[in-house]
mmCIF file of C-alpha atoms in Angstrom:
data_model
loop_
_atom_site.group_PDB
_atom_site.id
_atom_site.type_symbol
_atom_site.label_atom_id
_atom_site.label_comp_id
_atom_site.label_asym_id
_atom_site.label_seq_id
_atom_site.Cartn_x
_atom_site.Cartn_y
_atom_site.Cartn_z
ATOM 1 C CA MET E 1 64.240 18.954 -42.934
ATOM 2 C CA VAL E 2 64.868 16.525 -40.079
ATOM 3 C CA GLN E 3 63.322 18.936 -37.584
ATOM 4 C CA LEU E 4 60.371 19.495 -39.930
ATOM 5 C CA SER E 5 59.786 15.755 -40.200
ATOM 6 C CA ASN E 6 59.989 15.445 -36.423
ATOM 7 C CA TYR E 7 57.464 18.239 -36.040
ATOM 8 C CA LEU E 8 55.147 16.569 -38.543
ATOM 9 C CA GLN E 9 55.395 13.243 -36.731
ATOM 10 C CA GLU E 10 54.705 14.915 -33.435
ATOM 11 C CA ALA E 11 51.673 16.686 -34.945
ATOM 12 C CA LEU E 12 50.393 13.374 -36.314
ATOM 13 C CA HIS E 13 50.874 11.779 -32.929
ATOM 14 C CA ARG E 14 48.965 14.567 -31.210
ATOM 15 C CA GLU E 15 46.201 14.307 -33.793
ATOM 16 C CA LEU E 16 45.871 10.581 -33.059
ATOM 17 C CA LEU E 17 45.726 11.315 -29.336
ATOM 18 C CA LEU E 18 42.996 13.885 -29.913
ATOM 19 C CA LYS E 19 41.003 11.380 -31.982
ATOM 20 C CA GLN E 20 41.343 8.785 -29.254
ATOM 21 C CA LYS E 21 40.222 11.305 -26.674
ATOM 22 C CA MET E 22 37.193 12.137 -28.830
ATOM 23 C CA VAL E 23 36.307 8.447 -28.994
ATOM 24 C CA ILE E 24 36.636 8.183 -25.216
ATOM 25 C CA LEU E 25 34.462 11.259 -24.747
ATOM 26 C CA GLN E 26 31.769 9.761 -26.984
ATOM 27 C CA GLU E 27 31.833 6.599 -24.913
ATOM 28 C CA LEU E 28 31.613 8.676 -21.758
ATOM 29 C CA LEU E 29 28.607 10.525 -23.160
ATOM 30 C CA SER E 30 26.826 7.254 -23.945
ATOM 31 C CA THR E 31 27.533 5.884 -20.472
ATOM 32 C CA LEU E 32 26.376 9.157 -18.920
ATOM 33 C CA LEU E 33 23.091 8.938 -20.813
ATOM 34 C CA GLN E 34 22.603 5.354 -19.677
ATOM 35 C CA ALA E 35 23.341 6.315 -16.071
ATOM 36 C CA SER E 36 20.845 9.190 -16.208
ATOM 37 C CA GLU E 37 18.171 6.862 -17.602
ATOM 38 C CA LYS E 38 18.876 4.388 -14.828
ATOM 39 C CA SER E 39 18.665 7.111 -12.184
ATOM 40 C CA TRP E 40 15.327 8.356 -13.558
ATOM 41 C CA GLN E 41 14.033 4.808 -13.645
ATOM 42 C CA GLY E 42 15.126 4.304 -10.043
ATOM 43 C CA GLN E 43 13.359 7.469 -8.938
ATOM 44 C CA LEU E 44 10.182 6.399 -10.719
ATOM 45 C CA ASN E 45 10.332 2.992 -9.045
ATOM 46 C CA GLU E 46 10.826 4.665 -5.677
ATOM 47 C CA ASP E 47 7.790 6.906 -6.268
ATOM 48 C CA LYS E 48 5.728 3.860 -7.206
ATOM 49 C CA LEU E 49 6.785 2.085 -4.031
ATOM 50 C CA ARG E 50 5.867 5.130 -1.953
ATOM 51 C CA CYS E 51 2.455 5.272 -3.617
ATOM 52 C CA LYS E 52 1.953 1.581 -2.890
ATOM 53 C CA LEU E 53 2.886 2.127 0.756
ATOM 54 C CA ARG E 54 0.420 5.008 1.023
ATOM 55 C CA VAL E 55 -2.329 2.896 -0.552
ATOM 56 C CA LEU E 56 -1.564 0.060 1.881
ATOM 57 C CA GLU E 57 -1.686 2.429 4.856
ATOM 58 C CA ASN E 58 -5.014 3.849 3.680
ATOM 59 C CA GLN E 59 -6.405 0.349 3.162
ATOM 60 C CA LEU E 60 -5.260 -0.632 6.649
ATOM 61 C CA GLN E 61 -6.943 2.426 8.162
ATOM 62 C CA ALA E 62 -10.163 1.742 6.255
ATOM 63 C CA CYS E 63 -10.105 -1.889 7.323
ATOM 64 C CA THR E 64 -9.635 -1.006 10.976
ATOM 65 C CA GLN E 65 -12.621 1.333 10.794
ATOM 66 C CA SER E 66 -15.100 -0.823 8.880
ATOM 67 C CA TYR E 67 -14.013 -4.487 8.843
ATOM 68 C CA SER E 68 -14.826 -7.160 11.400
ATOM 69 C CA LYS E 69 -12.262 -8.816 13.643
ATOM 70 C CA GLU E 70 -11.735 -11.811 11.327
ATOM 71 C CA CYS E 71 -11.171 -9.561 8.302
ATOM 72 C CA VAL E 72 -8.692 -7.476 10.285
ATOM 73 C CA LYS E 73 -6.763 -10.607 11.237
ATOM 74 C CA LYS E 74 -6.612 -11.732 7.589
ATOM 75 C CA ILE E 75 -5.359 -8.312 6.484
ATOM 76 C CA LEU E 76 -2.689 -8.355 9.207
ATOM 77 C CA ILE E 77 -1.448 -11.732 7.958
ATOM 78 C CA GLU E 78 -1.298 -10.418 4.374
ATOM 79 C CA MET E 79 0.670 -7.357 5.500
ATOM 80 C CA GLU E 80 3.170 -9.569 7.311
ATOM 81 C CA ASP E 81 3.650 -11.594 4.106
ATOM 82 C CA GLN E 82 4.198 -8.414 2.096
ATOM 83 C CA LYS E 83 6.708 -7.200 4.671
ATOM 84 C CA GLN E 84 8.689 -10.433 4.388
ATOM 85 C CA ALA E 85 8.595 -10.225 0.571
ATOM 86 C CA TYR E 86 9.933 -6.638 0.602
ATOM 87 C CA GLU E 87 12.726 -7.577 2.980
ATOM 88 C CA GLN E 88 13.704 -10.576 0.834
ATOM 89 C CA LYS E 89 13.751 -8.422 -2.296
ATOM 90 C CA ALA E 90 15.933 -5.787 -0.619
ATOM 91 C CA LYS E 91 18.375 -8.473 0.520
ATOM 92 C CA GLU E 92 18.609 -9.932 -2.996
ATOM 93 C CA ASP E 93 19.291 -6.495 -4.525
ATOM 94 C CA PHE E 94 21.931 -5.778 -1.907
ATOM 95 C CA GLN E 95 23.675 -9.113 -2.578
ATOM 96 C CA LYS E 96 23.632 -8.510 -6.318
ATOM 97 C CA ILE E 97 25.190 -5.057 -5.934
ATOM 98 C CA LEU E 98 27.934 -6.441 -3.736
ATOM 99 C CA GLU E 99 28.756 -9.119 -6.311
ATOM 100 C CA ASP E 100 28.895 -6.528 -9.106
ATOM 101 C CA LYS E 101 31.147 -4.330 -6.998
ATOM 102 C CA LEU E 102 33.591 -7.147 -6.292
ATOM 103 C CA LEU E 103 33.666 -8.138 -9.964
ATOM 104 C CA THR E 104 34.405 -4.601 -11.144
ATOM 105 C CA GLU E 105 37.127 -4.154 -8.535
ATOM 106 C CA GLN E 106 38.764 -7.385 -9.665
ATOM 107 C CA GLN E 107 38.604 -6.337 -13.325
ATOM 108 C CA LEU E 108 40.111 -2.965 -12.450
ATOM 109 C CA GLU E 109 42.992 -4.556 -10.582
ATOM 110 C CA ASN E 110 43.673 -6.965 -13.455
ATOM 111 C CA SER E 111 43.705 -4.132 -15.983
ATOM 112 C CA GLN E 112 46.043 -2.040 -13.821
ATOM 113 C CA VAL E 113 48.452 -4.972 -13.414
ATOM 114 C CA SER E 114 48.447 -5.687 -17.136
ATOM 115 C CA ASN E 115 49.104 -2.002 -18.002
ATOM 116 C CA GLY E 116 51.704 -1.172 -15.322
ATOM 117 C CA ILE E 117 54.496 -0.148 -17.834
ATOM 118 C CA SER E 118 52.410 2.099 -20.100
ATOM 119 C CA PRO E 119 52.756 5.449 -18.152
ATOM 120 C CA THR E 120 56.601 5.564 -18.609
ATOM 121 C CA ARG E 121 56.337 5.612 -22.406
ATOM 122 C CA VAL E 122 53.990 8.553 -22.796
ATOM 123 C CA PHE E 123 56.627 11.313 -23.188
ATOM 124 C CA VAL E 124 59.069 9.321 -25.322
ATOM 125 C CA PRO E 125 57.926 10.757 -28.702
ATOM 126 C CA LEU E 126 58.590 14.312 -27.520
ATOM 127 C CA ILE E 127 62.228 13.574 -26.575
ATOM 128 C CA GLY E 128 63.606 11.047 -29.004
ATOM 129 C CA GLU E 129 62.138 9.263 -31.997
ATOM 130 C CA PRO E 130 58.344 9.342 -32.233
ATOM 131 C CA ALA E 131 56.849 6.080 -30.937
ATOM 132 C CA LEU E 132 53.059 5.950 -31.102
ATOM 133 C CA PRO E 133 51.196 4.015 -28.359
ATOM 134 C CA SER E 134 49.699 0.741 -29.417
ATOM 135 C CA THR E 135 45.973 0.195 -29.795
ATOM 136 C CA ALA E 136 46.029 -2.413 -27.054
ATOM 137 C CA GLN E 137 47.336 0.151 -24.562
ATOM 138 C CA LEU E 138 44.718 2.689 -25.596
ATOM 139 C CA ARG E 139 41.985 0.118 -25.256
ATOM 140 C CA ALA E 140 43.289 -0.878 -21.819
ATOM 141 C CA ASP E 141 43.309 2.794 -20.707
ATOM 142 C CA ALA E 142 39.776 3.296 -21.979
ATOM 143 C CA GLN E 143 38.691 0.104 -20.256
ATOM 144 C CA ASN E 144 40.267 1.281 -17.008
ATOM 145 C CA GLU E 145 38.412 4.579 -17.196
ATOM 146 C CA GLN E 146 35.177 2.809 -17.948
ATOM 147 C CA LEU E 147 35.696 0.411 -15.051
ATOM 148 C CA ARG E 148 36.385 3.329 -12.710
ATOM 149 C CA ARG E 149 33.183 5.017 -13.806
ATOM 150 C CA GLU E 150 31.236 1.822 -13.364
ATOM 151 C CA LEU E 151 32.738 1.389 -9.896
ATOM 152 C CA ARG E 152 31.688 4.921 -8.917
ATOM 153 C CA ALA E 153 28.184 4.316 -10.278
ATOM 154 C CA LEU E 154 27.940 1.036 -8.378
ATOM 155 C CA ARG E 155 29.053 2.705 -5.172
ATOM 156 C CA ASP E 156 26.430 5.420 -5.603
ATOM 157 C CA GLU E 157 23.774 2.829 -6.344
ATOM 158 C CA HIS E 158 24.905 0.843 -3.322
ATOM 159 C CA GLY E 159 24.441 3.892 -1.095
ATOM 160 C CA GLU E 160 21.003 4.587 -2.544
ATOM 161 C CA LEU E 161 19.953 0.997 -1.963
ATOM 162 C CA LEU E 162 21.167 1.146 1.621
ATOM 163 C CA GLN E 163 19.094 4.270 2.196
ATOM 164 C CA ARG E 164 16.076 2.635 0.563
ATOM 165 C CA ALA E 165 16.526 -0.485 2.705
ATOM 166 C CA SER E 166 16.697 1.638 5.865
ATOM 167 C CA ALA E 167 13.530 3.495 4.806
ATOM 168 C CA LEU E 168 11.754 0.188 4.181
ATOM 169 C CA ARG E 169 12.850 -1.102 7.567
ATOM 170 C CA SER E 170 11.534 2.020 9.302
ATOM 171 C CA ALA E 171 8.235 1.721 7.389
ATOM 172 C CA ASN E 172 7.956 -1.940 8.375
ATOM 173 C CA ASP E 173 8.632 -1.023 12.002
ATOM 174 C CA ARG E 174 5.895 1.604 11.877
ATOM 175 C CA GLN E 175 3.470 -0.902 10.372
ATOM 176 C CA ALA E 176 4.377 -3.468 13.039
ATOM 177 C CA GLY E 177 3.715 -0.899 15.774
ATOM 178 C CA HIS E 178 0.384 -0.029 14.189
ATOM 179 C CA ILE E 179 -0.510 -3.727 14.015
ATOM 180 C CA ARG E 180 0.372 -4.208 17.675
ATOM 181 C CA HIS E 181 -1.780 -1.188 18.577
ATOM 182 C CA ILE E 182 -4.725 -2.665 16.653
ATOM 183 C CA GLN E 183 -4.268 -6.035 18.342
ATOM 184 C CA ASP E 184 -4.236 -4.395 21.785
ATOM 185 C CA LYS E 185 -7.367 -2.472 20.894
ATOM 186 C CA LEU E 186 -9.125 -5.652 19.748
ATOM 187 C CA GLN E 187 -8.135 -7.416 22.953
ATOM 188 C CA LYS E 188 -9.517 -4.547 25.060
ATOM 189 C CA GLU E 189 -12.778 -4.622 23.092
ATOM 190 C CA GLN E 190 -13.076 -8.369 23.648
ATOM 191 C CA GLU E 191 -12.540 -7.910 27.389
ATOM 192 C CA GLN E 192 -15.178 -5.167 27.470
ATOM 193 C CA LYS E 193 -17.554 -7.425 25.559
ATOM 194 C CA VAL E 194 -17.031 -10.199 28.114
ATOM 195 C CA THR E 195 -17.739 -7.806 30.979
ATOM 196 C CA LEU E 196 -20.881 -6.537 29.225
ATOM 197 C CA GLU E 197 -22.115 -10.103 28.702
ATOM 198 C CA ALA E 198 -21.496 -10.829 32.392
ATOM 199 C CA THR E 199 -23.475 -7.738 33.479
ATOM 200 C CA ILE E 200 -26.309 -8.620 31.058
ATOM 201 C CA SER E 201 -26.526 -12.160 32.416
ATOM 202 C CA HIS E 202 -26.516 -10.806 35.972
ATOM 203 C CA LEU E 203 -29.360 -8.400 35.171
ATOM 204 C CA GLN E 204 -31.308 -11.192 33.447
ATOM 205 C CA SER E 205 -30.901 -13.354 36.543
ATOM 206 C CA LYS E 206 -32.300 -10.471 38.638
ATOM 207 C CA LEU E 207 -35.216 -9.735 36.292
ATOM 208 C CA ASP E 208 -36.342 -13.340 35.648
ATOM 209 C CA PRO E 209 -37.605 -14.016 39.238
ATOM 210 C CA GLN E 210 -39.549 -10.781 39.219
ATOM 211 C CA ALA E 211 -41.206 -11.672 35.897
ATOM 212 C CA GLU E 212 -42.068 -15.206 37.114
ATOM 213 C CA GLN E 213 -43.871 -14.090 40.341
ATOM 214 C CA PRO E 214 -47.660 -14.496 39.820
ATOM 215 C CA THR E 215 -49.856 -11.452 40.504
ATOM 216 C CA GLU E 216 -53.674 -11.425 40.530
ATOM 217 C CA GLU E 217 -55.591 -8.244 39.746
ATOM 218 C CA PRO E 218 -59.160 -7.609 38.641
ATOM 219 C CA GLY E 219 -59.591 -6.586 35.058
ATOM 220 C CA GLY E 220 -56.080 -7.717 34.007
ATOM 221 C CA ASP E 221 -54.768 -4.184 33.508
ATOM 222 C CA GLY E 222 -51.676 -4.751 35.658
ATOM 223 C CA ALA E 223 -50.785 -7.946 33.776
ATOM 224 C CA LYS E 224 -51.120 -6.156 30.457
ATOM 225 C CA GLU E 225 -48.928 -3.331 31.730
ATOM 226 C CA ARG E 226 -46.256 -5.806 32.956
ATOM 227 C CA SER E 227 -46.295 -7.676 29.663
ATOM 228 C CA ALA E 228 -45.940 -4.399 27.776
ATOM 229 C CA ASN E 229 -43.045 -3.386 29.976
ATOM 230 C CA PHE E 230 -41.249 -6.735 29.504
ATOM 231 C CA VAL E 231 -41.707 -7.018 25.726
ATOM 232 C CA THR E 232 -38.007 -6.513 25.052
ATOM 233 C CA PRO E 233 -36.059 -7.428 28.204
ATOM 234 C CA SER E 234 -32.803 -8.131 26.412
ATOM 235 C CA CYS E 235 -32.679 -4.671 24.864
ATOM 236 C CA ALA E 236 -33.575 -3.086 28.199
ATOM 237 C CA GLU E 237 -30.831 -5.008 29.937
ATOM 238 C CA GLU E 238 -28.342 -4.034 27.244
ATOM 239 C CA THR E 239 -29.311 -0.401 27.633
ATOM 240 C CA ARG E 240 -28.838 -0.594 31.394
ATOM 241 C CA ALA E 241 -25.461 -2.259 30.955
ATOM 242 C CA GLU E 242 -24.222 0.271 28.480
ATOM 243 C CA ALA E 243 -25.552 3.508 30.047
ATOM 244 C CA SER E 244 -22.901 6.197 30.484
ATOM 245 C CA PRO E 245 -22.999 9.770 31.892
ATOM 246 C CA GLU E 246 -21.639 11.437 28.757
ATOM 247 C CA PRO E 247 -23.228 11.152 25.294
ATOM 248 C CA GLY E 248 -19.884 10.803 23.473
ATOM 249 C CA ALA E 249 -18.330 8.222 25.838
ATOM 250 C CA VAL E 250 -19.964 5.030 24.495
ATOM 251 C CA SER E 251 -17.319 4.072 21.909
ATOM 252 C CA HIS E 252 -15.972 1.187 24.059
ATOM 253 C CA GLN E 253 -19.194 0.220 26.003
ATOM 254 C CA GLU E 254 -21.694 -0.595 23.288
ATOM 255 C CA PRO E 255 -23.468 -3.983 23.053
ATOM 256 C CA ASP E 256 -23.226 -6.350 20.148
ATOM 257 C CA CYS E 257 -26.418 -5.126 18.464
ATOM 258 C CA PHE E 258 -25.098 -1.556 18.296
ATOM 259 C CA LEU E 259 -21.662 -2.702 17.050
ATOM 260 C CA ASP E 260 -23.356 -4.778 14.341
ATOM 261 C CA GLN E 261 -25.467 -1.773 13.364
ATOM 262 C CA VAL E 262 -22.372 0.475 13.150
ATOM 263 C CA PHE E 263 -20.521 -2.131 11.050
ATOM 264 C CA THR E 264 -23.513 -2.557 8.709
ATOM 265 C CA THR E 265 -23.831 1.197 8.270
ATOM 266 C CA GLN E 266 -20.126 1.539 7.453
ATOM 267 C CA THR E 267 -19.473 -1.532 5.245
ATOM 268 C CA PRO E 268 -21.332 -0.294 2.101
ATOM 269 C CA SER E 269 -18.991 2.724 1.858
ATOM 270 C CA LEU E 270 -15.914 0.461 1.633
ATOM 271 C CA ILE E 271 -16.435 -0.707 -1.950
ATOM 272 C CA PRO E 272 -16.566 2.752 -3.605
ATOM 273 C CA ALA E 273 -13.590 3.785 -1.440
ATOM 274 C CA LYS E 274 -11.541 0.915 -2.838
ATOM 275 C CA GLU E 275 -12.613 1.785 -6.388
ATOM 276 C CA LYS E 276 -11.555 5.391 -5.867
ATOM 277 C CA GLN E 277 -8.207 4.314 -4.440
ATOM 278 C CA SER E 278 -7.518 2.088 -7.462
ATOM 279 C CA ALA E 279 -8.650 4.817 -9.879
ATOM 280 C CA LEU E 280 -6.589 7.585 -8.256
ATOM 281 C CA SER E 281 -3.398 5.583 -7.512
ATOM 282 C CA GLU E 282 -1.620 7.549 -10.235
ATOM 283 C CA HIS E 283 -2.424 10.905 -8.534
ATOM 284 C CA PRO E 284 -1.414 10.611 -4.886
ATOM 285 C CA GLU E 285 -2.130 14.257 -3.994
ATOM 286 C CA GLU E 286 -5.749 14.153 -5.229
ATOM 287 C CA GLU E 287 -6.172 10.771 -3.609
ATOM 288 C CA GLU E 288 -4.969 12.099 -0.239
ATOM 289 C CA GLU E 289 -7.312 15.103 -0.420
ATOM 290 C CA GLU E 290 -10.330 12.939 -1.293
ATOM 291 C CA GLU E 291 -9.457 10.439 1.407
ATOM 292 C CA GLU E 292 -9.188 13.202 4.009
ATOM 293 C CA GLU E 293 -12.603 14.549 2.946
ATOM 294 C CA GLU E 294 -14.118 11.063 3.084
ATOM 295 C CA GLU E 295 -12.598 10.407 6.509
ATOM 296 C CA GLU E 296 -13.947 13.718 7.866
ATOM 297 C CA ALA E 297 -17.424 12.994 6.466
ATOM 298 C CA GLY E 298 -17.344 9.443 7.822
ATOM 299 C CA THR E 299 -16.258 10.550 11.296
ATOM 300 C CA GLU E 300 -18.940 13.257 11.412
ATOM 301 C CA SER E 301 -21.660 10.804 10.322
ATOM 302 C CA LEU E 302 -20.401 8.236 12.831
ATOM 303 C CA LYS E 303 -20.431 10.798 15.658
ATOM 304 C CA ASP E 304 -23.991 11.889 14.759
ATOM 305 C CA GLU E 305 -25.165 8.301 14.620
ATOM 306 C CA MET E 306 -23.476 7.464 17.912
ATOM 307 C CA GLN E 307 -25.063 10.498 19.591
ATOM 308 C CA LYS E 308 -28.506 9.519 18.271
ATOM 309 C CA ARG E 309 -27.974 5.990 19.448
ATOM 310 C CA THR E 310 -26.877 7.106 22.906
ATOM 311 C CA PHE E 311 -29.950 9.327 23.222
ATOM 312 C CA GLN E 312 -32.156 6.389 22.211
ATOM 313 C CA LEU E 313 -30.416 4.118 24.691
ATOM 314 C CA THR E 314 -30.737 6.618 27.537
ATOM 315 C CA ALA E 315 -34.461 7.012 26.745
ATOM 316 C CA GLU E 316 -34.924 3.238 26.719
ATOM 317 C CA GLU E 317 -32.993 2.979 29.990
ATOM 318 C CA ASN E 318 -35.264 5.566 31.591
ATOM 319 C CA GLU E 319 -38.325 3.659 30.374
ATOM 320 C CA VAL E 320 -36.921 0.397 31.765
ATOM 321 C CA ARG E 321 -36.198 2.020 35.101
ATOM 322 C CA LYS E 322 -39.718 3.453 35.229
ATOM 323 C CA SER E 323 -41.186 0.060 34.388
ATOM 324 C CA LEU E 324 -39.028 -1.617 37.058
ATOM 325 C CA SER E 325 -40.100 0.969 39.650
ATOM 326 C CA ARG E 326 -43.745 0.449 38.683
ATOM 327 C CA ASN E 327 -43.376 -3.318 38.972
ATOM 328 C CA THR E 328 -41.707 -3.062 42.376
ATOM 329 C CA THR E 329 -44.383 -0.679 43.674
ATOM 330 C CA HIS E 330 -47.124 -2.920 42.249
ATOM 331 C CA GLN E 331 -45.637 -6.030 43.838
ATOM 332 C CA SER E 332 -45.259 -4.254 47.171
ATOM 333 C CA SER E 333 -48.898 -3.099 47.016
ATOM 334 C CA CYS E 334 -50.071 -6.637 46.136
ATOM 335 C CA ARG E 335 -48.153 -8.071 49.057
#
């Protein structure tokens, strides 16, 4: 009878342990579900951030192609502000994770110190009289397990945040390099503009004395011809300053009137492009395909327009040269 009672007590003890393990497993399941939800939410946030970065890169590319220099400078300042905001946010998240990690480690150490004697009393009921563990010890063990799980989750999250921070830093470095490239390009264009203005002023100074020399002819046909040839001297001088041997090599040697024309032809297409980007921000693949098609169409139209413009400029240059040769021959004959 004594052995039977001992067996019954041991069975009851094991049944209690099984119930406690079931409770712990239920808690583990709930924490696992919460962790999975958090991981999915983190992945969704990461996808959103990537989409935002792609939209920003596309906006930057569109701005560099169609905006003026002042607009480009404003956009560069806004991108620098966004870069600083992202870095500050990453630092705050990193600090918060470190604080949570330290807190959990401290709680785990406190729980282990408070429950240092509990492992020696686990096998006592099987040897001597049955002594069931107290509820406080079971709660402490469950709390320890939960703290260990939380510590592992925090370490994983800490690693993910470090990787995300490194990716953001690399993206910011790429954007900074792109910004520096754009600034260098703008500076080169300004220098080329200054040189073009200098050549135009030099040609004007050469052409003004020739236009001011009085010539007398019967009938006034020569004067009419000279006035017709000098109707648009500024455009003629610009065409002479910008003439190049190849039709496709005028991208960096165009005067201000041609640059203004190119900007005016490209600025109306910016507004529907922005609307499409905002409408298709939820579908990045379709957005990328449409943007590639739009960029190809825009580059083709720009090349065609530039070729037409170069042909027009070469024709005007030839006409100006012919008129200059006629004027020089006429002046020489009058003298």
